[in-house]
Coordinates of C-alpha atoms in Angstrom, one line a residue:
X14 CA 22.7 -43.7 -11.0
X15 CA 26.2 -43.0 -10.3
X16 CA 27.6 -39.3 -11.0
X17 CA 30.9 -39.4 -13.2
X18 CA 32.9 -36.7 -12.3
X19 CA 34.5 -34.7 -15.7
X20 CA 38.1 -33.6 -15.1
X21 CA 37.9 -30.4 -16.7
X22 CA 41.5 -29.8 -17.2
X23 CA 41.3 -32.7 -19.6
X24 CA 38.4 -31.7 -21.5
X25 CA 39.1 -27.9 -21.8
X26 CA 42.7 -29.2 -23.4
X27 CA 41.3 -31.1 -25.4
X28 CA 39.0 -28.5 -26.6
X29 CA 41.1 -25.9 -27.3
X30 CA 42.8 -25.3 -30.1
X31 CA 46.3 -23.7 -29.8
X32 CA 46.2 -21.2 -33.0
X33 CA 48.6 -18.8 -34.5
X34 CA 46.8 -15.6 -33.2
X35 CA 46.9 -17.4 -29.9
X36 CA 50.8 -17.8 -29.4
X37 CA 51.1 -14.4 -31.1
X38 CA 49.0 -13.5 -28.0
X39 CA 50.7 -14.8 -25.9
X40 CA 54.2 -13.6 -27.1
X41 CA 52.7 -10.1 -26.9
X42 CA 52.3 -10.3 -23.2
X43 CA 55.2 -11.6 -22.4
X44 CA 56.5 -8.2 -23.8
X45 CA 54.4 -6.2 -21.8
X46 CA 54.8 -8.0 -18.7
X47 CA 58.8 -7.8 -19.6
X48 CA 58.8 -4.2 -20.2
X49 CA 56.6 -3.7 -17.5
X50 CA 58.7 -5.5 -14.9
X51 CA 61.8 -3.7 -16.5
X52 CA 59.7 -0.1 -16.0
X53 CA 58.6 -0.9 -12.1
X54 CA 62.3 -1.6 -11.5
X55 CA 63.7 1.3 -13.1
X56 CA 61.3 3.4 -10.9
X57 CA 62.0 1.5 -7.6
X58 CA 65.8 2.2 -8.4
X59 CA 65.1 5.7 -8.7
X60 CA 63.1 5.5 -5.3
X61 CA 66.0 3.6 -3.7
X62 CA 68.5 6.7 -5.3
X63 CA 66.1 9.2 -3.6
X64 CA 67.0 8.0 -0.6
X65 CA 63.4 6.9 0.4
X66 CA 63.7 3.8 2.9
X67 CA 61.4 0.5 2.3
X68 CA 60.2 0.9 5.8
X69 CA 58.9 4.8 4.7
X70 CA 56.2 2.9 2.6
X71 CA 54.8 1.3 6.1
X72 CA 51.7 2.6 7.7
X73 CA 53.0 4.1 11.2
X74 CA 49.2 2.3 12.4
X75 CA 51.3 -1.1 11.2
X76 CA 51.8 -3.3 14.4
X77 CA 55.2 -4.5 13.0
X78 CA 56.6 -1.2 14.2
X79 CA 58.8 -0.9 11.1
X80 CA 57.5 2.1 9.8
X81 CA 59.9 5.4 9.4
X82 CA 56.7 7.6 8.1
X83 CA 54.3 10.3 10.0
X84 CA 50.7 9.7 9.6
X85 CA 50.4 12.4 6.9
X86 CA 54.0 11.4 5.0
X87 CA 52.3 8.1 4.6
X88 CA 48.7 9.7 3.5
X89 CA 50.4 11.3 0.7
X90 CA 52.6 8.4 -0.3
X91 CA 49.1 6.7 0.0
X92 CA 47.3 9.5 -2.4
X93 CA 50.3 9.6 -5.0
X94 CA 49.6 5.7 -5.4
X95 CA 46.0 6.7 -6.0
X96 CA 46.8 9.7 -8.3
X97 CA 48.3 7.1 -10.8
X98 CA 44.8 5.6 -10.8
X99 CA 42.2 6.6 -13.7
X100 CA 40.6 10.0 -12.7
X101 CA 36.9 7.3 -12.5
X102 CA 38.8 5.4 -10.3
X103 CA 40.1 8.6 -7.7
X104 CA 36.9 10.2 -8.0
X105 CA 35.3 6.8 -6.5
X106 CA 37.6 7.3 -3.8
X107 CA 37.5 10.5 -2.7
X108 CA 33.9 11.0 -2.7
X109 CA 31.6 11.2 0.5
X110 CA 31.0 7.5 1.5
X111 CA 27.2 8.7 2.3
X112 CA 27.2 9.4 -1.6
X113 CA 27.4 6.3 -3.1
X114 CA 25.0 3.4 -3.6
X115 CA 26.2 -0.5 -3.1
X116 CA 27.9 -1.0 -6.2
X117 CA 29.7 1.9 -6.1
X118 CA 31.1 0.9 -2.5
X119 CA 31.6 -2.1 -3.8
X120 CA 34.0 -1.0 -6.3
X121 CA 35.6 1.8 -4.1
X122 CA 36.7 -0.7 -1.8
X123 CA 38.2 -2.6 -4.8
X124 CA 40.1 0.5 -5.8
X125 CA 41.1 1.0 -2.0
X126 CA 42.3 -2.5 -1.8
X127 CA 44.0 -2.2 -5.4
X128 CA 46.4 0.6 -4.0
X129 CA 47.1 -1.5 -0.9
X130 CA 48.3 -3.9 -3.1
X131 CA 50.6 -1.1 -5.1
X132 CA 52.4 -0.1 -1.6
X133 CA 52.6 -3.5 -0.7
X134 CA 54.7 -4.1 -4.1
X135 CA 56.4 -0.7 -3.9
X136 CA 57.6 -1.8 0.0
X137 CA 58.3 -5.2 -1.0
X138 CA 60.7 -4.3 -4.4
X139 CA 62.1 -1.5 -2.1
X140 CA 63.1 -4.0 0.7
X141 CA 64.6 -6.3 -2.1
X142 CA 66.9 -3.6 -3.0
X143 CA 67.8 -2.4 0.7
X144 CA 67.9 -5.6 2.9
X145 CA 69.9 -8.7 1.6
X146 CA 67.9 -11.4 1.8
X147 CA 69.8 -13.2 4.7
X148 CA 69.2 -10.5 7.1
X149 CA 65.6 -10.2 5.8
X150 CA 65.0 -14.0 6.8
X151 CA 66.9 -13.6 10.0
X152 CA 64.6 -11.2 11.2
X153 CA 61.4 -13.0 10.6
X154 CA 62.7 -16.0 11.7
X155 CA 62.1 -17.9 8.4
X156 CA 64.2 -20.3 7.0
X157 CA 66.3 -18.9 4.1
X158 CA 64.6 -20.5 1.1
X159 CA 66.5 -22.4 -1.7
X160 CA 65.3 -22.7 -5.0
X161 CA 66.8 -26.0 -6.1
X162 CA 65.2 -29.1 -7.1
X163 CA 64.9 -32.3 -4.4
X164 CA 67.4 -34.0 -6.5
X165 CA 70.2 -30.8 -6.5
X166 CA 70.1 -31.0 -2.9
X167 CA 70.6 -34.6 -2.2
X168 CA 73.5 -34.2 -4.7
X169 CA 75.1 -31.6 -2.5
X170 CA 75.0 -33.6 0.4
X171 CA 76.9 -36.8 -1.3
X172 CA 79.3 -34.0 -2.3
X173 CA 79.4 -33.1 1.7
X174 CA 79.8 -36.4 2.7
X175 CA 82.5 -37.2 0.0
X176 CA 84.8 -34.3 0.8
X177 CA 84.5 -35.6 4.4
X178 CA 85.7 -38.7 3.9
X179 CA 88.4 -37.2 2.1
X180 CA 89.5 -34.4 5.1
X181 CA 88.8 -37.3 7.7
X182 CA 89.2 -41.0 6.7
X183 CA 89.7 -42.0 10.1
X184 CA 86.4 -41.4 10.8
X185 CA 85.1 -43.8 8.3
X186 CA 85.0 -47.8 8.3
X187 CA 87.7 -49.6 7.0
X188 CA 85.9 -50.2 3.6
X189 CA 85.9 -46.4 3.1
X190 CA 86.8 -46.8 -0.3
X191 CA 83.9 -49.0 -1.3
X192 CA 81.6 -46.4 0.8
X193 CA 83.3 -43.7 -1.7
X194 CA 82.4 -45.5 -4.6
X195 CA 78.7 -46.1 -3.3
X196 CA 78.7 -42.1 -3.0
X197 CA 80.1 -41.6 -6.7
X198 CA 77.5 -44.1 -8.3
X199 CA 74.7 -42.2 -6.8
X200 CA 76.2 -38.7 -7.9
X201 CA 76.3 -39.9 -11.1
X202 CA 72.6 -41.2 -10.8
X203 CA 71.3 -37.7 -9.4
X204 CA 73.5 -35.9 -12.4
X205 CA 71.5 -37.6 -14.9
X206 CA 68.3 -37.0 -13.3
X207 CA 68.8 -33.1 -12.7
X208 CA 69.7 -33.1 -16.7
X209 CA 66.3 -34.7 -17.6

């Protein structure tokens, strides 16, 4: 007998039931996650005001060689990350290894990992602040990403080429003009698509 594979996307949408309570729900954390965001950045500013550099936030062990930090500069940067932590969580931490059963290494390394990940963001929204992004991209040898649509950037090559034709027709065929025209039509063509 042959299995029929369920696409669950399909059936949990049909399933659900988008209520009121939901979408208020919903709406509420958007809120938090706005105020949130608008909180973190305050407090990054306020970092970036202090004077502390992004590359302070980098473990001197770091192979990248970027960090500015001594060993214990970057322990306590480490421990006031913690320190914002429930006192549960902290105490987890701080205790003798030899102390704790599985689970409770388990979720110490959880916690450990979960304040990597808060000087990873603190580095991160720091750098943001003090590298532009051009110089940031130049360094690791990434291409400077663009957020635009397929369609946006075929458009501004059509503009290239049409302002070329314009600056040099003598290096277009004779039938420039109907080359032009070509360009225009498919402009117009990628405009309406973008506004879809």
């Amino acid at each position: 007998m042959k299995n029929i594979k369920m696409d669950s996307k399909a059936v949990r949408s049909n399933a659900y039931d988008y209520s009121d309570a939901t979408r208020e729900a919903v709406t509420s954390i958007g809120k938090i996650l706005h105020t949130a965001e608008n909180t973190l950045a305050k407090a990054i500013r306020s970092l970036d005001d202090s004077g502390m550099a992004w590359t302070f936030t980098i473990s001197p062990a770091s192979k990248s060689g970027d960090s500015t930090s001594t060993p214990e500069q970057f322990n306590m940067f480490k421990s006031d990350v913690l320190s914002s932590f429930p006192k549960r969580e902290q105490e987890l931490v701080l205790a003798p290894i030899q102390s704790l059963d599985d689970a409770q290494k388990k979720a110490r390394r959880t916690v450990i990992m979960k304040v990597g990940r808060y000087v990873n963001r603190i580095t991160s929204e720091l750098k943001k602040l003090q590298v532009p992004q051009a110089k940031q991209d130049s360094k690791t040898g990434a291409k400077q990403s663009t957020k635009q649509s397929p369609l946006v950037t075929h458009r501004e090559a059509i503009n290239a080429l049409l302002q070329d034709i314009e600056k040099n027709p003598d290096d277009y065929p004779v039938n420039r003009t109907q080359y032009g025209a070509l360009l225009n039509q498919c402009q117009n063509v990628l405009a309406k698509l973008i506004k879809q």
